[in-house]
Coordinates of C-alpha atoms in Angstrom, one line a residue:
Chain A
M1 CA 155.3 191.8 91.1
T2 CA 153.5 194.7 92.9
G3 CA 150.0 194.1 94.2
R4 CA 148.6 196.3 91.4
E5 CA 150.5 194.3 88.8
R6 CA 149.4 191.0 90.4
I7 CA 145.7 191.9 90.4
L8 CA 145.8 193.3 86.9
A9 CA 147.6 190.1 85.6
V10 CA 144.9 187.9 87.1
L11 CA 142.1 190.0 85.8
A12 CA 143.6 189.7 82.4
G13 CA 143.8 185.9 82.7
Q14 CA 147.6 185.9 83.0
G15 CA 149.6 184.1 85.6
A16 CA 151.1 185.9 88.6
D17 CA 153.7 185.1 91.2
H18 CA 151.0 184.3 93.7
L19 CA 147.2 184.8 94.1
P20 CA 146.0 188.3 94.8
C21 CA 144.3 189.1 98.1
M22 CA 141.5 191.6 98.0
P23 CA 139.3 191.4 101.2
I24 CA 136.8 194.3 101.6
T25 CA 137.6 196.2 104.7
M26 CA 135.7 199.2 106.0
T27 CA 135.0 199.3 109.8
F28 CA 137.8 196.8 110.2
A29 CA 140.3 199.2 108.5
S30 CA 138.9 202.2 110.6
D31 CA 139.6 200.2 113.8
I32 CA 143.1 199.4 112.6
L33 CA 143.8 203.1 112.4
G34 CA 142.0 203.8 115.7
A35 CA 139.6 206.2 114.1
K36 CA 135.9 206.4 114.6
Y37 CA 134.0 205.2 111.6
L38 CA 132.2 208.6 111.3
Q39 CA 135.6 210.1 110.6
Y40 CA 136.4 207.4 108.1
V41 CA 133.3 208.0 106.1
R42 CA 133.4 211.9 106.3
D43 CA 137.1 212.6 105.8
H44 CA 138.9 210.9 102.9
R45 CA 142.3 211.5 104.6
V46 CA 141.2 209.2 107.5
M47 CA 140.0 206.5 105.0
V48 CA 143.2 206.8 103.0
D49 CA 145.4 206.4 106.1
A50 CA 143.3 203.5 107.3
Q51 CA 143.3 201.7 104.0
I52 CA 147.1 202.0 103.5
K53 CA 147.9 201.0 107.1
T54 CA 145.6 197.9 106.8
A55 CA 147.0 196.9 103.4
E56 CA 150.5 197.2 104.7
L57 CA 149.8 195.4 107.9
F58 CA 148.1 192.4 106.3
G59 CA 149.8 192.4 102.9
F60 CA 146.7 193.1 100.8
D61 CA 147.2 193.9 97.1
Y62 CA 144.8 196.8 96.9
V63 CA 143.2 199.7 98.7
S64 CA 139.6 200.7 98.3
T65 CA 137.3 203.6 98.8
I66 CA 134.2 201.6 99.6
S67 CA 132.7 202.9 102.7
D68 CA 128.9 202.9 102.9
P69 CA 125.9 203.0 100.5
T70 CA 124.9 206.6 101.1
R71 CA 127.4 208.8 99.3
E72 CA 125.3 209.3 96.2
A73 CA 122.0 209.4 98.0
A74 CA 123.3 212.0 100.5
D75 CA 124.4 214.3 97.7
L76 CA 121.0 213.9 96.1
G77 CA 119.4 215.1 99.3
A78 CA 118.3 211.8 101.0
N79 CA 117.8 211.7 104.8
I80 CA 120.9 210.0 106.3
H81 CA 121.2 208.7 109.8
W82 CA 124.8 209.2 111.1
Y83 CA 126.4 207.2 113.8
E84 CA 129.6 207.9 115.7
D85 CA 131.2 204.5 115.0
R86 CA 129.1 202.7 112.4
P87 CA 128.3 203.1 108.8
P88 CA 125.6 205.8 108.0
A89 CA 122.2 204.4 106.9
I90 CA 119.2 205.7 105.0
N91 CA 115.9 206.1 106.8
E92 CA 113.4 204.3 104.5
E93 CA 110.4 206.0 106.2
L94 CA 111.8 209.3 104.9
A95 CA 113.1 208.1 101.6
L96 CA 113.7 210.8 99.0
L97 CA 111.4 209.0 96.5
A98 CA 108.8 207.8 99.0
D99 CA 106.5 209.8 96.7
K100 CA 107.2 208.6 93.2
S101 CA 106.3 212.0 91.6
V102 CA 109.4 213.5 93.1
L103 CA 111.5 211.6 90.6
S104 CA 110.5 213.9 87.7
R105 CA 111.7 217.0 89.7
L106 CA 114.8 215.4 91.2
Q107 CA 118.0 217.2 90.1
A108 CA 120.9 215.0 89.2
S109 CA 124.0 215.6 91.3
G110 CA 127.3 215.7 89.5
P111 CA 130.1 214.1 91.4
I112 CA 132.0 217.3 92.1
T113 CA 129.8 218.5 94.9
G114 CA 132.1 219.5 97.7
R115 CA 130.2 216.8 99.6
R116 CA 130.2 213.0 99.9
M117 CA 130.9 211.9 96.3
E118 CA 133.7 214.4 96.0
D119 CA 135.2 213.2 99.2
R120 CA 135.6 209.7 97.7
I121 CA 137.1 211.2 94.5
R122 CA 139.7 213.1 96.7
G123 CA 140.4 209.9 98.5
I124 CA 141.2 208.2 95.2
E125 CA 143.5 211.0 94.2
R126 CA 145.4 210.7 97.5
L127 CA 145.6 206.9 97.3
R128 CA 147.0 207.0 93.8
E129 CA 149.5 209.6 94.9
L130 CA 150.6 207.7 98.0
C131 CA 150.5 204.2 96.6
G132 CA 151.9 204.9 93.1
S133 CA 151.9 201.6 91.2
E134 CA 152.4 199.4 94.3
L135 CA 148.7 198.8 95.2
L136 CA 145.7 198.7 93.0
V137 CA 143.3 201.6 93.8
E138 CA 139.6 200.8 93.8
G139 CA 136.8 203.2 93.5
W140 CA 133.1 202.4 94.2
V141 CA 129.6 203.3 93.0
E142 CA 126.2 202.1 93.9
G143 CA 124.8 199.9 91.2
P144 CA 121.6 201.0 89.5
C145 CA 119.4 198.7 91.5
A146 CA 121.0 199.4 94.9
E147 CA 120.9 203.2 94.4
A148 CA 117.2 202.9 93.3
A149 CA 116.6 201.1 96.6
D150 CA 118.5 203.8 98.5
L151 CA 116.4 206.5 97.0
R152 CA 113.0 204.8 96.9
G153 CA 113.2 202.5 99.9
I154 CA 113.9 198.9 99.3
N155 CA 110.5 197.6 100.4
R156 CA 108.8 199.9 98.0
L157 CA 111.2 199.2 95.1
M158 CA 110.6 195.4 95.4
M159 CA 106.9 195.9 94.9
D160 CA 107.4 198.6 92.2
F161 CA 108.7 196.0 89.9
S162 CA 105.2 194.6 89.7
D163 CA 103.1 197.7 90.4
D164 CA 104.8 200.2 88.2
P165 CA 107.4 198.9 85.8
S166 CA 107.7 202.1 83.8
F167 CA 108.5 204.1 87.0
V168 CA 111.3 201.5 87.8
H169 CA 112.7 202.0 84.3
E170 CA 112.8 205.8 84.8
L171 CA 114.3 205.5 88.2
F172 CA 117.0 203.1 86.9
D173 CA 117.8 205.6 84.1
F174 CA 118.3 208.2 86.8
T175 CA 120.5 206.0 89.1
L176 CA 122.5 204.8 86.1
A177 CA 123.3 208.3 85.0
T178 CA 124.5 209.1 88.5
A179 CA 126.7 206.0 88.6
I180 CA 128.2 206.6 85.2
D181 CA 129.2 210.2 86.1
F182 CA 130.6 209.2 89.5
A183 CA 132.6 206.2 88.1
A184 CA 134.0 208.4 85.3
A185 CA 135.2 211.0 87.8
Q186 CA 136.8 208.3 89.9
I187 CA 138.6 206.8 86.9
N188 CA 139.9 210.3 86.1
A189 CA 141.1 210.6 89.7
G190 CA 143.2 207.5 89.3
A191 CA 141.1 204.5 90.2
D192 CA 142.2 201.3 88.4
L193 CA 139.0 199.4 89.2
I194 CA 135.5 200.5 90.0
G195 CA 133.5 198.4 92.4
V196 CA 129.8 198.3 91.5
G197 CA 127.9 197.5 94.7
D198 CA 124.4 196.2 93.7
A199 CA 123.4 194.1 96.7
A200 CA 119.6 194.8 96.3
A201 CA 119.8 192.8 93.0
S202 CA 120.3 189.6 95.1
L203 CA 116.8 189.9 96.4
V204 CA 115.1 189.4 93.0
G205 CA 114.9 186.3 90.8
P206 CA 116.0 185.8 87.3
R207 CA 112.9 187.2 85.6
I208 CA 113.1 190.6 87.4
Y209 CA 116.9 190.6 87.2
N210 CA 116.9 190.1 83.4
E211 CA 114.2 192.6 82.7
F212 CA 115.0 195.4 85.1
V213 CA 118.5 195.1 86.5
W214 CA 120.8 193.5 84.0
P215 CA 120.3 196.0 81.1
W216 CA 121.2 198.9 83.4
E217 CA 124.1 197.1 85.0
K218 CA 125.3 196.3 81.4
K219 CA 125.2 200.0 80.4
L220 CA 127.2 200.9 83.5
V221 CA 129.9 198.2 82.9
D222 CA 130.2 199.3 79.3
S223 CA 130.5 202.9 80.3
I224 CA 133.3 202.2 82.8
H225 CA 135.1 200.2 80.2
A226 CA 134.7 203.0 77.7
N227 CA 136.2 205.4 80.2
G228 CA 139.2 203.2 80.6
G229 CA 138.3 201.6 83.9
R230 CA 137.8 198.0 85.0
V231 CA 134.8 196.6 86.9
R232 CA 134.3 194.6 90.0
L233 CA 130.7 193.6 90.5
H234 CA 129.7 193.0 94.1
I235 CA 126.2 191.6 94.7
C236 CA 126.4 190.1 98.1
G237 CA 123.8 187.7 99.2
N238 CA 122.3 184.6 97.4
T239 CA 122.8 185.2 93.7
R240 CA 122.6 181.6 92.6
R241 CA 119.6 182.2 90.3
I242 CA 121.0 185.3 88.6
L243 CA 124.6 184.1 88.1
D244 CA 124.1 183.4 84.5
G245 CA 123.3 187.1 83.9
M246 CA 126.1 188.3 86.1
G247 CA 128.5 186.3 84.1
T248 CA 127.5 187.9 80.8
L249 CA 128.0 191.6 81.9
G250 CA 131.6 191.6 80.9
C251 CA 132.9 192.5 84.4
D252 CA 136.6 192.1 85.0
L253 CA 135.9 190.7 88.4
V254 CA 132.7 189.2 89.9
D255 CA 132.5 188.8 93.7
I256 CA 130.8 185.7 95.0
D257 CA 129.2 185.7 98.4
Y258 CA 129.1 182.7 100.7
P259 CA 125.5 181.5 100.0
V260 CA 126.6 180.6 96.5
P261 CA 128.8 177.4 96.1
M262 CA 132.0 178.5 94.3
D263 CA 131.8 175.6 91.9
Q264 CA 128.3 176.6 90.8
A265 CA 129.6 180.2 90.3
R266 CA 132.5 178.9 88.2
A267 CA 130.1 176.7 86.1
Q268 CA 127.6 179.4 85.5
T269 CA 130.0 182.3 84.8
G270 CA 132.4 180.3 82.7
P271 CA 136.1 179.7 82.7
Q272 CA 137.1 183.2 81.5
Q273 CA 135.5 185.0 84.4
T274 CA 137.8 186.1 87.2
L275 CA 135.9 185.5 90.5
A276 CA 136.6 186.6 94.1
G277 CA 135.3 185.2 97.3
N278 CA 133.6 183.5 99.0
L279 CA 134.4 182.8 102.6
D280 CA 131.5 183.6 105.0
P281 CA 132.7 186.7 106.8
V282 CA 131.2 185.7 110.1
R283 CA 131.3 181.9 110.2
D284 CA 134.5 181.3 108.3
V285 CA 136.6 184.4 108.8
R286 CA 135.6 185.9 112.2
N287 CA 134.7 182.7 114.0
G288 CA 137.2 180.4 112.3
S289 CA 140.9 179.9 113.0
P290 CA 144.0 180.3 110.7
E291 CA 143.9 176.5 110.1
T292 CA 140.2 176.3 109.2
I293 CA 140.5 179.4 106.9
G294 CA 143.4 177.8 105.1
Q295 CA 141.4 174.7 104.6
S296 CA 138.3 176.6 103.4
L297 CA 140.4 178.7 101.0
A298 CA 142.0 175.5 99.6
E299 CA 138.5 174.2 98.8
V300 CA 137.4 177.4 97.2
L301 CA 140.5 177.4 95.1
R302 CA 139.8 173.9 94.0
Q303 CA 136.3 174.9 93.0
A304 CA 137.1 178.3 91.5
G305 CA 140.2 177.3 89.5
S306 CA 143.0 179.7 88.5
R307 CA 141.0 182.9 87.7
W308 CA 140.3 183.6 91.3
I309 CA 141.2 186.2 93.9
V310 CA 141.2 185.6 97.6
A311 CA 138.5 187.4 99.5
A312 CA 135.5 186.8 101.8
G313 CA 132.0 186.9 100.4
C314 CA 131.6 190.4 101.8
E315 CA 133.2 192.9 104.2
I316 CA 135.6 191.6 106.8
V317 CA 133.7 192.3 110.0
R318 CA 135.3 194.6 112.5
D319 CA 136.0 192.2 115.4
T320 CA 137.7 189.6 113.2
P321 CA 140.9 188.3 114.8
H322 CA 144.0 189.7 113.0
E323 CA 145.6 186.3 112.7
N324 CA 142.5 185.1 110.7
V325 CA 142.9 187.9 108.2
R326 CA 146.6 187.2 108.0
A327 CA 145.7 183.6 107.2
M328 CA 143.9 184.8 104.0
T329 CA 147.1 186.7 102.9
S330 CA 149.3 183.8 103.8
F331 CA 147.2 181.5 101.7
A332 CA 147.3 183.8 98.7
Q333 CA 151.0 184.4 99.0
S334 CA 151.7 180.6 99.1
H335 CA 149.7 179.8 96.0
A336 CA 150.6 180.7 92.4
A337 CA 147.9 182.4 90.4
H338 CA 147.6 179.5 88.0
G339 CA 146.2 177.6 90.9
M340 CA 149.0 175.2 91.5
I341 CA 150.6 174.9 95.0
Q342 CA 154.1 176.1 94.9
Chain B
M1 CA 85.5 175.7 98.4
T2 CA 85.6 178.2 95.5
D3 CA 86.1 181.2 97.8
S4 CA 89.0 179.6 99.6
N5 CA 90.7 178.7 96.3
E6 CA 90.2 182.2 95.0
L7 CA 91.7 183.7 98.1
Y8 CA 94.5 181.1 98.0
Q9 CA 95.3 182.0 94.5
A10 CA 95.1 185.8 95.0
I11 CA 97.6 185.6 97.9
L12 CA 99.9 183.2 96.0
T13 CA 100.0 185.5 93.0
G14 CA 100.3 188.7 95.2
N15 CA 97.1 190.2 93.9
A16 CA 95.9 192.4 96.8
K17 CA 92.8 193.8 95.1
K18 CA 91.5 190.3 94.4
A19 CA 92.4 189.0 97.8
H20 CA 90.4 191.9 99.3
A21 CA 87.4 191.5 97.0
T22 CA 87.4 187.7 97.4
T23 CA 87.5 188.0 101.2
Q24 CA 84.7 190.6 101.2
A25 CA 82.5 188.3 99.1
A26 CA 83.2 185.3 101.3
I27 CA 82.3 187.3 104.4
E28 CA 79.0 188.5 102.8
A29 CA 78.3 184.8 101.9
G30 CA 78.7 183.9 105.6
V31 CA 82.0 182.2 105.6
A32 CA 83.6 182.2 109.1
P33 CA 86.8 184.3 109.3
M34 CA 88.8 181.5 110.8
D35 CA 87.7 179.2 108.1
L36 CA 89.2 181.6 105.5
I37 CA 92.4 181.8 107.5
T38 CA 92.8 178.1 107.9
A39 CA 91.5 177.0 104.5
S40 CA 93.1 179.7 102.3
M41 CA 95.5 182.0 104.0
V42 CA 97.7 179.6 105.9
P43 CA 98.0 177.2 103.0
A44 CA 98.8 180.1 100.6
M45 CA 101.5 181.5 102.8
D46 CA 102.9 178.0 103.4
Q47 CA 103.1 177.5 99.6
V48 CA 104.7 181.0 99.3
G49 CA 107.3 179.8 101.8
R50 CA 107.9 176.6 99.9
L51 CA 108.4 178.4 96.7
F52 CA 110.9 180.7 98.3
E53 CA 112.7 177.7 99.7
E54 CA 112.8 176.2 96.2
E55 CA 114.1 179.5 94.8
E56 CA 111.0 179.9 92.6
Y57 CA 109.9 183.0 94.6
F58 CA 112.1 185.8 95.7
V59 CA 111.7 188.8 97.9
P60 CA 109.4 190.8 95.6
E61 CA 107.0 187.8 95.4
L62 CA 107.1 187.4 99.2
L63 CA 106.3 191.1 99.7
L64 CA 103.5 191.0 97.2
A65 CA 102.0 187.8 98.8
G66 CA 102.3 189.5 102.2
R67 CA 100.5 192.6 101.0
A68 CA 97.7 190.5 99.5
M69 CA 97.4 188.5 102.8
K70 CA 97.2 191.8 104.8
S71 CA 94.5 193.1 102.5
A72 CA 92.4 190.1 103.4
M73 CA 93.3 190.2 107.1
E74 CA 92.3 193.9 107.4
L75 CA 88.7 192.7 106.7
L76 CA 89.0 189.6 109.0
R77 CA 90.6 191.1 112.0
P78 CA 87.7 193.3 113.2
L79 CA 85.3 190.4 112.8
M80 CA 87.5 188.1 114.8
V81 CA 87.9 190.6 117.6
A82 CA 84.2 191.2 117.7
S83 CA 83.5 187.5 118.0
G84 CA 86.2 186.9 120.6
Q85 CA 88.3 184.6 118.4
K86 CA 92.0 184.6 118.9
M87 CA 95.0 183.7 116.7
S88 CA 97.1 180.7 117.7
A89 CA 99.8 182.8 119.4
R90 CA 101.1 186.4 119.7
V91 CA 104.5 187.5 118.4
V92 CA 106.3 190.8 119.0
I93 CA 108.8 191.4 116.3
G94 CA 111.3 194.2 115.5
T95 CA 114.7 195.1 114.1
V96 CA 117.0 195.8 117.0
K97 CA 118.2 199.2 118.2
G98 CA 120.6 201.0 115.8
D99 CA 119.6 198.9 112.8
L100 CA 117.3 200.4 110.1
H101 CA 117.3 197.3 107.9
D102 CA 113.7 196.0 108.0
I103 CA 113.0 194.1 104.8
G104 CA 113.9 190.7 106.3
K105 CA 111.9 191.5 109.5
N106 CA 108.9 192.6 107.3
I107 CA 108.9 189.4 105.4
V108 CA 109.1 187.2 108.6
A109 CA 106.2 189.4 110.1
S110 CA 104.0 188.8 107.1
M111 CA 104.8 185.1 106.8
L112 CA 103.9 184.7 110.6
E113 CA 100.7 186.7 110.2
G114 CA 99.7 184.8 107.2
S115 CA 100.4 181.6 109.1
G116 CA 97.8 182.4 111.7
F117 CA 99.8 184.3 114.4
E118 CA 98.9 187.7 115.8
V119 CA 102.0 189.8 114.9
I120 CA 102.8 193.1 116.7
D121 CA 105.4 194.7 114.5
L122 CA 107.5 197.3 116.5
G123 CA 109.3 198.4 113.3
A124 CA 113.0 199.1 113.0
D125 CA 115.6 200.6 115.4
V126 CA 113.7 199.2 118.4
S127 CA 115.2 199.8 121.8
P128 CA 115.4 197.1 124.5
E129 CA 113.0 199.3 126.5
A130 CA 110.5 199.2 123.7
F131 CA 110.7 195.4 123.5
V132 CA 110.3 195.2 127.2
A133 CA 107.3 197.5 127.1
A134 CA 105.6 195.5 124.4
V135 CA 106.1 192.2 126.3
E136 CA 104.6 193.8 129.4
Q137 CA 101.7 195.3 127.7
R138 CA 100.9 192.8 124.9
Q139 CA 101.9 189.6 126.7
P140 CA 103.2 187.7 123.6
Q141 CA 104.4 184.2 123.6
F142 CA 107.3 185.1 121.2
V143 CA 109.8 187.9 120.7
C144 CA 111.5 187.9 117.3
M145 CA 114.5 190.1 116.8
S146 CA 116.4 190.9 113.5
A147 CA 119.8 192.5 112.8
L148 CA 121.6 192.8 109.5
L149 CA 124.8 194.2 110.8
T150 CA 127.4 192.6 113.0
V151 CA 127.7 195.9 114.8
T152 CA 124.0 195.9 115.8
M153 CA 123.9 192.2 116.8
P154 CA 124.9 193.0 120.4
A155 CA 121.6 194.8 120.8
M156 CA 120.0 191.4 120.7
K157 CA 121.8 190.4 123.9
T158 CA 121.1 193.8 125.4
T159 CA 117.4 193.2 124.7
I160 CA 117.5 189.7 126.2
D161 CA 119.2 191.1 129.3
A162 CA 116.6 193.8 129.6
L163 CA 113.8 191.2 129.5
M164 CA 115.6 189.3 132.3
T165 CA 116.0 192.4 134.4
A166 CA 112.3 193.2 134.0
G167 CA 111.5 189.6 135.1
L168 CA 109.9 188.8 131.7
R169 CA 112.4 186.5 130.1
N170 CA 110.7 183.3 131.2
R171 CA 107.4 184.4 129.8
V172 CA 108.5 184.5 126.2
K173 CA 110.5 182.5 123.7
V174 CA 113.1 184.7 122.0
L175 CA 114.0 184.1 118.4
I176 CA 116.6 185.8 116.4
G177 CA 117.6 186.1 112.7
G178 CA 119.5 188.2 110.2
A179 CA 122.4 187.7 107.8
P180 CA 125.3 187.7 110.3
V181 CA 123.4 185.8 113.0
T182 CA 124.2 182.2 113.7
T183 CA 122.8 179.3 115.8
E184 CA 126.0 179.6 117.9
Y185 CA 125.3 183.3 118.5
A186 CA 121.7 182.5 119.5
R187 CA 123.0 180.0 122.0
E188 CA 125.7 182.4 123.2
I189 CA 123.3 185.2 124.0
G190 CA 120.6 182.9 125.5
A191 CA 118.0 183.1 122.8
D192 CA 115.6 180.2 122.3
G193 CA 116.2 179.9 118.6
Y194 CA 117.6 181.1 115.3
S195 CA 116.1 180.9 111.9
E196 CA 117.9 181.5 108.6
N197 CA 114.9 182.8 106.7
A198 CA 111.2 183.6 106.9
S199 CA 109.9 180.3 106.0
T200 CA 111.9 178.4 108.6
A201 CA 111.0 181.0 111.1
V202 CA 107.4 180.0 110.8
G203 CA 108.3 176.4 111.3
L204 CA 110.4 177.3 114.3
V205 CA 107.5 179.2 115.9
R206 CA 105.1 176.3 115.3
S207 CA 107.5 173.7 116.7
L208 CA 108.2 175.7 119.8
L209 CA 104.4 176.3 120.2
A210 CA 103.9 172.5 119.9
E211 CA 106.4 171.9 122.6
A212 CA 104.9 174.4 125.0

């Protein structure tokens, strides 16, 4: 099986020759290529080369265009801080929607902008061209809650839920429309799977998640499916109290981060949900050893069952020893996708 | 005491307007500022921390409670300064250089303030030099640093080194926190403590203060 076939089989609930391995790599991949991260996030050709080189070196089953949270916000006019060798960040003090009234005048940005969103789309086209059907190609969008936090400032958004619910609804309508268009363009460019990064949602409890976040995430998931894509939901952080909702979105793949016990994730999302995760990127993967990583993954497999993909809870951090990353692939390659040791 | 209970409830429910009005009424009725802090504010923020630990409260509720607490503190602080009363300890806090993530740091700052500590919040992207200057000028007992990114964590060590170079390291306890930070890392860089969340950060400061 190719990596792409392997992942698609597991997402469909079918068996595969071995477990897929899909760790998120960004700065780690940039370092593998020897590029500065500023080049990686601003030039899709650098990102593509880094992703392919990293996938080949470690035997990953996929390549991804995840890079940083600011692609959509930058194209919408947000103030972005650039760093030579780190992910760009948004300055909350100067947030685009620090003044709520700006929302009514904010122009939606289509994805073909000649700027940061289009750069990702071009990256997907090139990855599809170079990887053919060997590796799964993943696109990425900011989820409605995460993008709202990017535009409004996360501190403000967290209080807006209580202070001004109707504004939050309007804001989420706006960020949802941006995500739907961006995802559709990435599917058209050849993405097999769209990662929806909605990390800000891990900061809220079930009441706010169910009222404000879930309905908009659901619309995004349904739209991606209607456009022929698949969905990987990535809400890193402690999602224990919102897992029930996450499990009913209909996502093809749900990432589980390390604060959530995998057996709890399995119990709450049900036996049909394909899960990925959930090693601690720092404590388990970077600070561990190949032996401890193998042991930890065996325990995650025991808890997750067969519909599971090997990954850390979030990004592989850049100074992770290479043998530790290889230990993840080795584990995946030595275990059949139905969960039985070969 | 009715006033105390009202302020307690206002903070617990994140009602800033009510917290402000209740505090104003209590002051006019002659309640001592420190009594309001010890009888209402500290217990309320303790309860907020407990509810967070129990996953009944989440970040929005912490921020709302913090804002309510601050609206009361705005009225109390000038009175305490005027009467020469001091908080139990002074804390300088900031997100380290190169890191703009401040929500965790903001929550720790408000939990500490609501727990009776004087908090000097330096904001985000704080250089080692700015931490050193704040320690020199404000003479805190604690320096708290936050980082969300593995790539900005080394700035914690740089800041500790800068405090040592300036001859200030022994004057303060240095505490660190943030998603990628670990107890081992705190030990490795010579920090005095690590806390996983805002609630335990308050407990850590209290226990170190008790040891001092």
